[in-house]
Amino acid sequence: LDLENSAQNDRQRTSDALLANALIPLGERQYRTADYRGALSTYNRALDLDPENPVINQRLGYVYTQTGELDEAKRCYEKAIARENNFAPALAGLGFVQRRLGEQAGKGIKDDMSSEQQNALIFERDQLLNDSEKLLLEALKLSPKLVDDDGESYWGILGGLYKRRGQNAQAIEAYKRVTEVTPQSSYGYVNLALLYQKVSDRQHALDTYVKVEQIASKEAEAEAGNFWGYSDLISSSFAIGKHEQALEKLPIAISIAPLDSPFMLEGLCDTLLDLLDFLEEEKLPPIQVAVEILNTEMNRRKTGA
């Protein structure tokens, strides 16, 4: 009887695992159409059927990261890594979560805090960013051409970490790796342009923005819901003086930025603020208008107005 029960349990586990794997493509489709809550529901259903599956945990962690639910994302990635130590997508995903958590800790540092409170947050921020770097380097050593669930190179996440630390030379090298892994994407090039700004290499920055505008135009046309394509098109258009084109695309970018993802509009706004410090004065007014529009929309979403 025990053998019969064991065999029955094995058959049930196999059946559940097969069904769980069959749900993954549905979750992927839901994510691609920005149905984040639908994707989370599907992946959680799959996880109920096969709780230790590292791929499902990794996919779930990725969607939670996009929705800003970082503690949930961390838990999923750690579960995937516990099952499969060298699972590069989960290591890289956890590295990104640690970077986000480090950035949040950094933003929590306020002038009116005691020095003890400030030091505690600085320590927390630095520890999280160090953990992030270690995880990302480990993942990229295992898989140098690793891309995320949006098809972008994880070298960009590492580049973003270096950029925030002010390690501009290392950031530039990381984003150059992005352009090698995904040359058809504007992502690496737009970040290179921003970094050339920071190191006062004006001509290199403007030349790179021209390239960004060309690539991002194709990305936006090829996929109507591609927020990042529109974001890069807007910022590069402003940089090279195509203000009307940028302002024309801005409402489209806002309309396709998922309500469940708090980082998208914030990222575009930060890029435009960087441009305000870089471009000639006559190019600034339309960008200031765009920043105001983005801030109004972000406040509306936060308040639910």
PDB file of N, CA and C in Angstrom, residues 49 51 64 74 85 89 100 108 112 135 153 166 168 188 197 212 224 239 259 293:
ATOM      1  N   LEU A  49       1.644  24.867  -7.687  1.00  0.00           N
ATOM      2  CA  LEU A  49       1.759  23.519  -8.236  1.00  0.00           C
ATOM      3  C   LEU A  49       3.181  22.962  -8.104  1.00  0.00           C
ATOM      4  N   PRO A  51       6.330  24.417  -6.090  1.00  0.00           N
ATOM      5  CA  PRO A  51       6.895  25.496  -5.264  1.00  0.00           C
ATOM      6  C   PRO A  51       8.402  25.684  -5.378  1.00  0.00           C
ATOM      7  N   TYR A  64       7.674  41.069  -9.733  1.00  0.00           N
ATOM      8  CA  TYR A  64       7.598  41.812  -8.468  1.00  0.00           C
ATOM      9  C   TYR A  64       8.576  42.994  -8.467  1.00  0.00           C
ATOM     10  N   LYS A  74      12.756  39.703  -3.731  1.00  0.00           N
ATOM     11  CA  LYS A  74      13.944  39.139  -3.081  1.00  0.00           C
ATOM     12  C   LYS A  74      13.674  37.719  -2.605  1.00  0.00           C
ATOM     13  N   ASN A  85      22.098  26.910  -7.370  1.00  0.00           N
ATOM     14  CA  ASN A  85      23.089  27.902  -6.935  1.00  0.00           C
ATOM     15  C   ASN A  85      23.609  28.786  -8.055  1.00  0.00           C
ATOM     16  N   PRO A  89      20.120  33.948 -14.163  1.00  0.00           N
ATOM     17  CA  PRO A  89      19.036  34.944 -14.173  1.00  0.00           C
ATOM     18  C   PRO A  89      18.557  35.325 -12.771  1.00  0.00           C
ATOM     19  N   ARG A 100      18.185  48.282  -6.074  1.00  0.00           N
ATOM     20  CA  ARG A 100      17.004  49.109  -5.813  1.00  0.00           C
ATOM     21  C   ARG A 100      16.865  49.399  -4.315  1.00  0.00           C
ATOM     22  N   GLY A 108      16.637  57.736   1.681  1.00  0.00           N
ATOM     23  CA  GLY A 108      16.118  57.957   3.029  1.00  0.00           C
ATOM     24  C   GLY A 108      17.016  58.821   3.891  1.00  0.00           C
ATOM     25  N   ASP A 112      18.041  66.542   8.199  1.00  0.00           N
ATOM     26  CA  ASP A 112      17.587  66.791   9.566  1.00  0.00           C
ATOM     27  C   ASP A 112      17.724  65.568  10.478  1.00  0.00           C
ATOM     28  N   LEU A 135      26.691  40.064  -6.785  1.00  0.00           N
ATOM     29  CA  LEU A 135      25.738  39.166  -7.448  1.00  0.00           C
ATOM     30  C   LEU A 135      25.745  39.359  -8.957  1.00  0.00           C
ATOM     31  N   SER A 153      20.366  43.692 -21.652  1.00  0.00           N
ATOM     32  CA  SER A 153      21.557  43.112 -21.037  1.00  0.00           C
ATOM     33  C   SER A 153      21.686  43.510 -19.573  1.00  0.00           C
ATOM     34  N   GLY A 166      29.165  57.073  -8.962  1.00  0.00           N
ATOM     35  CA  GLY A 166      30.108  58.030  -9.531  1.00  0.00           C
ATOM     36  C   GLY A 166      31.329  57.389 -10.157  1.00  0.00           C
ATOM     37  N   ASN A 168      32.340  56.570 -13.111  1.00  0.00           N
ATOM     38  CA  ASN A 168      31.925  56.788 -14.494  1.00  0.00           C
ATOM     39  C   ASN A 168      32.697  55.943 -15.500  1.00  0.00           C
ATOM     40  N   GLY A 188      21.661  50.668 -24.152  1.00  0.00           N
ATOM     41  CA  GLY A 188      23.064  50.889 -23.840  1.00  0.00           C
ATOM     42  C   GLY A 188      23.553  52.233 -24.342  1.00  0.00           C
ATOM     43  N   GLN A 197      27.960  62.867 -20.993  1.00  0.00           N
ATOM     44  CA  GLN A 197      27.598  64.160 -20.411  1.00  0.00           C
ATOM     45  C   GLN A 197      28.343  64.375 -19.101  1.00  0.00           C
ATOM     46  N   VAL A 212      21.066  57.069 -30.791  1.00  0.00           N
ATOM     47  CA  VAL A 212      19.924  56.656 -29.963  1.00  0.00           C
ATOM     48  C   VAL A 212      18.606  56.987 -30.661  1.00  0.00           C
ATOM     49  N   ALA A 224       4.342  48.949 -30.433  1.00  0.00           N
ATOM     50  CA  ALA A 224       3.584  50.100 -29.947  1.00  0.00           C
ATOM     51  C   ALA A 224       3.647  50.247 -28.427  1.00  0.00           C
ATOM     52  N   ALA A 239      17.638  66.020 -26.851  1.00  0.00           N
ATOM     53  CA  ALA A 239      19.079  66.281 -26.856  1.00  0.00           C
ATOM     54  C   ALA A 239      19.566  66.832 -28.178  1.00  0.00           C
ATOM     55  N   LEU A 259       0.478  51.352 -14.804  1.00  0.00           N
ATOM     56  CA  LEU A 259       0.176  51.964 -13.509  1.00  0.00           C
ATOM     57  C   LEU A 259       0.848  51.203 -12.377  1.00  0.00           C
ATOM     58  N   ILE A 293       5.062  67.937 -16.882  1.00  0.00           N
ATOM     59  CA  ILE A 293       4.002  66.994 -17.261  1.00  0.00           C
ATOM     60  C   ILE A 293       4.211  65.651 -16.559  1.00  0.00           C
TER      61      ILE A 293
END
